mmCIF file of C-alpha atoms in Angstrom:
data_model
loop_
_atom_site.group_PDB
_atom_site.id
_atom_site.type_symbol
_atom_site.label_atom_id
_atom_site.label_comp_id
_atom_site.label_asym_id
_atom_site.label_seq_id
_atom_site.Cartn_x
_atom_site.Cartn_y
_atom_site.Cartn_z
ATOM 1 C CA UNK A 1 -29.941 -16.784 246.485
ATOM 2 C CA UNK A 2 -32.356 -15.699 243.749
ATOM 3 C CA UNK A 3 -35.156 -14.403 245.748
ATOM 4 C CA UNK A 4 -36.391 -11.735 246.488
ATOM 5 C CA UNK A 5 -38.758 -11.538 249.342
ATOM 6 C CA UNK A 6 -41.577 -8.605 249.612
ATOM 7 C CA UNK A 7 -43.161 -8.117 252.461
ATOM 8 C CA UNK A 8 -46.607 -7.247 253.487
ATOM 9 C CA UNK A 9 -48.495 -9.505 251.232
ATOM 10 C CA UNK A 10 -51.568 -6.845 251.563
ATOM 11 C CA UNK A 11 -51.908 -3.856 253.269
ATOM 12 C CA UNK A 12 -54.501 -1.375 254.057
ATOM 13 C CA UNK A 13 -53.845 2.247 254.815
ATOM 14 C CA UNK A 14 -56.253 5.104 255.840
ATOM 15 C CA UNK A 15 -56.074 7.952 253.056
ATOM 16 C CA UNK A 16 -53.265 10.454 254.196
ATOM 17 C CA UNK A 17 -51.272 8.100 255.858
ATOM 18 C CA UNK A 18 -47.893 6.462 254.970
ATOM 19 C CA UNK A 19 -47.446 3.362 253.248
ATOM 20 C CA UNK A 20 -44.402 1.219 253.578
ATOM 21 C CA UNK A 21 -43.292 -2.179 251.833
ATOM 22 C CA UNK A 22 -40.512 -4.186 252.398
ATOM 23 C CA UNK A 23 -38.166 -6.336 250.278
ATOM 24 C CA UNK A 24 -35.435 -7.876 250.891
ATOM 25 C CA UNK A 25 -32.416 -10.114 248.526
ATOM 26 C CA UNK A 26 -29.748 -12.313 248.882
ATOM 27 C CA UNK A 27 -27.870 -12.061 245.736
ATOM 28 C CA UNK A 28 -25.132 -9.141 246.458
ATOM 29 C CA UNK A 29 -24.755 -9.247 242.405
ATOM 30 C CA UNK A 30 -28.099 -7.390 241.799
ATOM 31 C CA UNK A 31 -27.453 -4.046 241.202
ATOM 32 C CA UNK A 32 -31.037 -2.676 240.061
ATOM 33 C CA UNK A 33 -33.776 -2.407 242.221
ATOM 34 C CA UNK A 34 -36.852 -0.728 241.076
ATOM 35 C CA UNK A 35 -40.268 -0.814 241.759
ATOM 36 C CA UNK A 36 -43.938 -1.254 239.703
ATOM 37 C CA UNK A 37 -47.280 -0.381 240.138
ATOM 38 C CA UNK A 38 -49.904 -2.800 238.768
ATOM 39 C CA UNK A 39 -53.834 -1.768 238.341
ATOM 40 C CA UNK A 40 -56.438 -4.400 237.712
ATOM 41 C CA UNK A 41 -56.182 -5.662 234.324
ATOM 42 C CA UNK A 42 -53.209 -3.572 233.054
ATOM 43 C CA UNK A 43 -49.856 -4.134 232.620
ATOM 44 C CA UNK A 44 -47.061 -2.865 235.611
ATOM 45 C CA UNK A 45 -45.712 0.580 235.299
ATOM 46 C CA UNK A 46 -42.240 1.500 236.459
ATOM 47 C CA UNK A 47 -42.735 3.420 239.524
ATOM 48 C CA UNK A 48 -38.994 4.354 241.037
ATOM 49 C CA UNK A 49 -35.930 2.818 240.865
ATOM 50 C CA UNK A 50 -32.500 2.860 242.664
ATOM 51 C CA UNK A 51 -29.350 1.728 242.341
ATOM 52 C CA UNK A 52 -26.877 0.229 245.447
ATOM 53 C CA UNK A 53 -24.756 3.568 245.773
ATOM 54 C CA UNK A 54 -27.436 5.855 246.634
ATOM 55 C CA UNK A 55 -29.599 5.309 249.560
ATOM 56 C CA UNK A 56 -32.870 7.246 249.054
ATOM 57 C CA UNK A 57 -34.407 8.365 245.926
ATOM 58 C CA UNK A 58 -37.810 10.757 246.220
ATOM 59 C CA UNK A 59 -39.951 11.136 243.235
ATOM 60 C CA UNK A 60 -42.905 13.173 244.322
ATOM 61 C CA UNK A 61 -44.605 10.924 246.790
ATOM 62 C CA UNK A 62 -42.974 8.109 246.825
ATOM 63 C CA UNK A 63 -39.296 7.292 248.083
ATOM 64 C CA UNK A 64 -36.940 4.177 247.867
ATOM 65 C CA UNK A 65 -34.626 3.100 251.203
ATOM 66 C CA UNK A 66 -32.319 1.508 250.368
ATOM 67 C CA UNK A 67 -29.581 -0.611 252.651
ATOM 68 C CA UNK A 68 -27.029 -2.338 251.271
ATOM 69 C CA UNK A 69 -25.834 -3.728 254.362
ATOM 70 C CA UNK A 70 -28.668 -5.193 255.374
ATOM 71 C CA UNK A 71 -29.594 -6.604 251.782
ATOM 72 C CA UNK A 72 -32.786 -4.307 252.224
ATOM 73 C CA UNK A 73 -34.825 -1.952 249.825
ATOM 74 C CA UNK A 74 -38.317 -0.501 250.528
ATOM 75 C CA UNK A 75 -41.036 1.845 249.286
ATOM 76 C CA UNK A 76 -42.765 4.518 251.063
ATOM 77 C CA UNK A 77 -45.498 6.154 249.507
ATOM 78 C CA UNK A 78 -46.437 9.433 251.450
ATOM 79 C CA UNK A 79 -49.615 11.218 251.625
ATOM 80 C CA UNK A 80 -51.200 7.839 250.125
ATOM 81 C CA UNK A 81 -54.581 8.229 248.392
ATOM 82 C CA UNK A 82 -57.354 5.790 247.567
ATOM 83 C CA UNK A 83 -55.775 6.353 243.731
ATOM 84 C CA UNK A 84 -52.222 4.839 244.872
ATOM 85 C CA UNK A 85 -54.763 1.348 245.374
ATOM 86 C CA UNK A 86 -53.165 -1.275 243.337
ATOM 87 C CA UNK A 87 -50.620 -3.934 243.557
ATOM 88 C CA UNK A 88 -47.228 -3.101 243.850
ATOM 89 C CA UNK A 89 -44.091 -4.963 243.079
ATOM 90 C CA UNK A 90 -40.737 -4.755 243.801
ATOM 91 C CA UNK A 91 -37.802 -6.831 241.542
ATOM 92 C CA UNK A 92 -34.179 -6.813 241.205
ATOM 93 C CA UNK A 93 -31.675 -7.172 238.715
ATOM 94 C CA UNK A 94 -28.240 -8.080 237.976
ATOM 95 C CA UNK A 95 -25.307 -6.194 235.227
ATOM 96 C CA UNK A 96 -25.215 -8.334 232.822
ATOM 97 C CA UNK A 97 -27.051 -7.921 229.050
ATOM 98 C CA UNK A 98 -30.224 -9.545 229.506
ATOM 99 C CA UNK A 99 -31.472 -7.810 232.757
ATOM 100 C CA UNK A 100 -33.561 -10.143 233.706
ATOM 101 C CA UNK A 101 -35.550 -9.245 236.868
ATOM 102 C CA UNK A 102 -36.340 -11.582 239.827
ATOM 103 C CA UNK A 103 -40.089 -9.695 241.343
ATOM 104 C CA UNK A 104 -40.926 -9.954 244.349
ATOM 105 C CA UNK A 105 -44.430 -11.636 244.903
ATOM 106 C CA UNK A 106 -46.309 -8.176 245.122
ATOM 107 C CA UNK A 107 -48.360 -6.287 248.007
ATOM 108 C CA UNK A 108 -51.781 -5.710 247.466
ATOM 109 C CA UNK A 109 -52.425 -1.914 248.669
ATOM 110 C CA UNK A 110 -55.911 -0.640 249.323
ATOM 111 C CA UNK A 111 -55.968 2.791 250.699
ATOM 112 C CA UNK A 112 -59.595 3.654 252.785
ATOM 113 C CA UNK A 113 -61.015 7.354 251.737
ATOM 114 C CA UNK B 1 -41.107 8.066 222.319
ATOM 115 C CA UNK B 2 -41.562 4.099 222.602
ATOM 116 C CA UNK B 3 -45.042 2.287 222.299
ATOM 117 C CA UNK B 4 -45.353 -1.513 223.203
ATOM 118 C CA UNK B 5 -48.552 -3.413 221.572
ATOM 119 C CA UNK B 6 -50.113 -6.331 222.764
ATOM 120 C CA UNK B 7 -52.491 -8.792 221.224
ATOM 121 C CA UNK B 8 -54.966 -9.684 221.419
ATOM 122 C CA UNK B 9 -55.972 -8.078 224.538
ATOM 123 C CA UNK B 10 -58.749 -11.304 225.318
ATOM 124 C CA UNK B 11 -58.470 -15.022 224.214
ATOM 125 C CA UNK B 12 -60.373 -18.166 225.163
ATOM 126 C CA UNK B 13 -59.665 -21.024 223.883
ATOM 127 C CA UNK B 14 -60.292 -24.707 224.365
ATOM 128 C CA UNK B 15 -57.806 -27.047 225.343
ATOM 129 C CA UNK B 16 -55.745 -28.561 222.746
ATOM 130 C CA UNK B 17 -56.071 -25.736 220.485
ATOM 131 C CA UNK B 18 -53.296 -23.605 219.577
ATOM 132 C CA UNK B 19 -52.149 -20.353 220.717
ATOM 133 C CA UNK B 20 -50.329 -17.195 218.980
ATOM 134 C CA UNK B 21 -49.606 -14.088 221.144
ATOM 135 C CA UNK B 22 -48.035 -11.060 219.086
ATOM 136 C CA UNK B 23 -46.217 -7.902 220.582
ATOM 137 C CA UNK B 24 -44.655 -4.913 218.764
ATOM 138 C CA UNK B 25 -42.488 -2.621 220.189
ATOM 139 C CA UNK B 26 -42.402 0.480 218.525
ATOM 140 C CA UNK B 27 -39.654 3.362 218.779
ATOM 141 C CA UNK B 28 -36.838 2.053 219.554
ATOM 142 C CA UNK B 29 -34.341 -0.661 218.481
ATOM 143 C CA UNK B 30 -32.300 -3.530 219.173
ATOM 144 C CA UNK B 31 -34.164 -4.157 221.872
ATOM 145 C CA UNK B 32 -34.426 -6.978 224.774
ATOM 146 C CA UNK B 33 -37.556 -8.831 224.927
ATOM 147 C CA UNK B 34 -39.234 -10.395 227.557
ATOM 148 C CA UNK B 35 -42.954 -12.815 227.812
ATOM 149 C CA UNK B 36 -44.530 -12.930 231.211
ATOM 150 C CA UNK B 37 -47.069 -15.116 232.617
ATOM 151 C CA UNK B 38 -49.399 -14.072 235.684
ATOM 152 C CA UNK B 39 -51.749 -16.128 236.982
ATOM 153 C CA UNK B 40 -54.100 -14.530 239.112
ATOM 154 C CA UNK B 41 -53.205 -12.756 242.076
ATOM 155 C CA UNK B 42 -49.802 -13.775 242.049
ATOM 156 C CA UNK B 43 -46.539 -12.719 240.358
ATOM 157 C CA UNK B 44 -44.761 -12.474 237.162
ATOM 158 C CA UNK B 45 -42.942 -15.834 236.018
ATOM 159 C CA UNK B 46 -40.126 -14.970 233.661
ATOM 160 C CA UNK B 47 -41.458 -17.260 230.447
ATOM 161 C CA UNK B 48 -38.751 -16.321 227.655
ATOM 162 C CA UNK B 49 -36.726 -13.589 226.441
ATOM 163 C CA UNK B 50 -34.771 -12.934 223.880
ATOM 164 C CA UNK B 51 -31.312 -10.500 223.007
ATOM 165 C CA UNK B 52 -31.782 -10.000 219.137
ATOM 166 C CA UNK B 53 -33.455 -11.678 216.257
ATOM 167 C CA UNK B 54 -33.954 -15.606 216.725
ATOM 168 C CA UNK B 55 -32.215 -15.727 220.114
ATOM 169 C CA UNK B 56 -34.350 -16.527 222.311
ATOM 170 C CA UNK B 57 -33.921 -18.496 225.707
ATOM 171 C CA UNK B 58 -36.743 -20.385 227.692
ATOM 172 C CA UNK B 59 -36.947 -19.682 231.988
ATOM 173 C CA UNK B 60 -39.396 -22.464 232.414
ATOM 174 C CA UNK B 61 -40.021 -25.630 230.883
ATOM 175 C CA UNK B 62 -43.285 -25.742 229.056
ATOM 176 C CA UNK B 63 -45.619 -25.965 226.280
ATOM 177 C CA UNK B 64 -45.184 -23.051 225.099
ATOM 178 C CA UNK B 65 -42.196 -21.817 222.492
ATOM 179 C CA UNK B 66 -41.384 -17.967 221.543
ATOM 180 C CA UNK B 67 -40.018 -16.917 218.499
ATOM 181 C CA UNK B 68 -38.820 -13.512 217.329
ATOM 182 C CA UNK B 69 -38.919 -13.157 213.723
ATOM 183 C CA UNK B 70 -38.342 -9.218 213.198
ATOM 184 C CA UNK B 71 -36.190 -6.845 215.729
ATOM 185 C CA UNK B 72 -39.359 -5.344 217.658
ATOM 186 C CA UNK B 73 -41.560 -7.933 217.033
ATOM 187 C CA UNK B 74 -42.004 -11.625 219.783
ATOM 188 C CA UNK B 75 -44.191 -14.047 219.567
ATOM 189 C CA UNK B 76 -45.530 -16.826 221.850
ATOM 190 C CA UNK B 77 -47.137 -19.328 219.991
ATOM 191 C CA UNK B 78 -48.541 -23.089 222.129
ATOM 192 C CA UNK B 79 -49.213 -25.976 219.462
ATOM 193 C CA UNK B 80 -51.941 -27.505 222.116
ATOM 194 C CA UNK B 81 -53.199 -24.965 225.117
ATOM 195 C CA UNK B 82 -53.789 -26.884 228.472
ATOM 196 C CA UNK B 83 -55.745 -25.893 231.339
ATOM 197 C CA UNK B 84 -52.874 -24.590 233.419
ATOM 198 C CA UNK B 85 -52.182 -22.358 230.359
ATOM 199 C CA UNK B 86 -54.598 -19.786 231.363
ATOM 200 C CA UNK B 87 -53.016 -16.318 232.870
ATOM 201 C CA UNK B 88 -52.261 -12.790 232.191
ATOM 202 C CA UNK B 89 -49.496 -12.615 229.686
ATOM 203 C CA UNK B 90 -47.258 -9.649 229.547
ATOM 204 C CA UNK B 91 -44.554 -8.393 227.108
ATOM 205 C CA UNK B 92 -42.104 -6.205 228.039
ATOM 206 C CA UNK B 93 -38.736 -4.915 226.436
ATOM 207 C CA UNK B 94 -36.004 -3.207 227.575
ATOM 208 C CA UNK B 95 -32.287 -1.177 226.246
ATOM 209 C CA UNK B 96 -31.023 -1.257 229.892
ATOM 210 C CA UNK B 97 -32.489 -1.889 232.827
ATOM 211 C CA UNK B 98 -35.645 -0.308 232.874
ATOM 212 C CA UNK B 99 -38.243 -3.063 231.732
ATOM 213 C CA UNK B 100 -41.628 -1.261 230.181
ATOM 214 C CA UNK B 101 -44.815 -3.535 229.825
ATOM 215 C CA UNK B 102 -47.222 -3.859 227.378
ATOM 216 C CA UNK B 103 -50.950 -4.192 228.134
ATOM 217 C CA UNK B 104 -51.060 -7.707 228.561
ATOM 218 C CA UNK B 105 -53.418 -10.208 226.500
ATOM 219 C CA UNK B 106 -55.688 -12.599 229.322
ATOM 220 C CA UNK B 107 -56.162 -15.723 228.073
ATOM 221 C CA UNK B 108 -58.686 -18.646 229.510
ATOM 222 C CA UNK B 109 -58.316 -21.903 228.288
ATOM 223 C CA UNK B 110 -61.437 -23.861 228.464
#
């Protein structure tokens, strides 16, 4: 009931086109979901996050679905350039003080120029 | 605005010897703090984090031991490495939910 499962484990996308990756948890607790961006050799970087009562965020190119009902979140990254290639993780989190996160187990994107 | 620090940024080290990973966070205070292990194209394992000054609480059972002797400071210290030691370790604090990382150090144990 801890998991969270992300979904593809690598993906390649043609420069221009959408990107999409799924996750999706069991815990109904978790009420944090965001997403980071990982380049080779660096630390992750907070991307977007969202929280259960909104549905979509946008920032810039990439957006956040999220669906409560069906236990769902996922990223789209629009427009994707061979820049956006990285590794890309989503987590969630539950209101309490620690905030721990439970990641997912990352997507490898490689966009194609 | 807050700053993170890591080191050091490369390590290798044989096995047996020990092991003492430093990160500052700079900016901000009281905050939670978190050590990450990655090995190699896979995830981030929750190590240890820690609330406030000596509170810290293990994820894992291990080798390794954290301490956190000043608000902004966390340390992960191993009294003898082993092989299955070796990763990308990452730092990261937070004052809500929003976790920032720190550069990470990459360690090889040899």
């Amino acid at each position: 009931q801890q998991q969270v499962k992300q979904s593809p484990q690598s993906l390649i996308v043609q420069k221009g086109g959408i990107s999409i990756i799924n996750c999706a948890y069991e815990n109904t607790a978790f009420d944090y979901f965001p997403w980071y961006q990982q380049f080779p050799g660096k630390g992750p970087a907070l991307l977007i996050a969202i929280r259960p009562d909104v549905s979509e965020k946008k920032e810039g190119r990439f957006t956040i679905s999220f669906n409560k009902s069906a236990k769902q979140f996922s990223l789209h990254i629009m427009d994707s350039q061979p820049g956006d290639s990285a590794t890309y993780f989503c987590a969630a989190s539950r209101p309490e003080g620690t905030y721990k996160y439970i990641f997912g187990t990352g997507t490898r994107l490689k966009v194609l120029a | 605005s807050q700053t993170i620090h890591q080191w050091p940024a490369t390590l290798v080290q044989p096995v047996g010897s020990p092991l003492s990973l430093e990160c500052t966070v700079e900016g901000t205070s009281n905050p939670n703090l978190y050590w990450y292990r990655q090995a190699a194209g896979r995830g981030l394992q929750l190590l240890f984090y820690s609330v406030g000054i000596g509170q810290i609480s293990s994820e894992v059972p291990q080798n390794l031991s954290a301490s956190r002797p000043q608000d902004r400071q966390f340390i992960l210290s191993s009294k003898k490495l082993l092989l299955s030691d070796s990763g990308f370790y990452l730092c990261a604090w937070s004052r809500g939910h929003e976790q920032y990382f720190g550069p990470g150090t990459r360690l090889t144990v040899t």
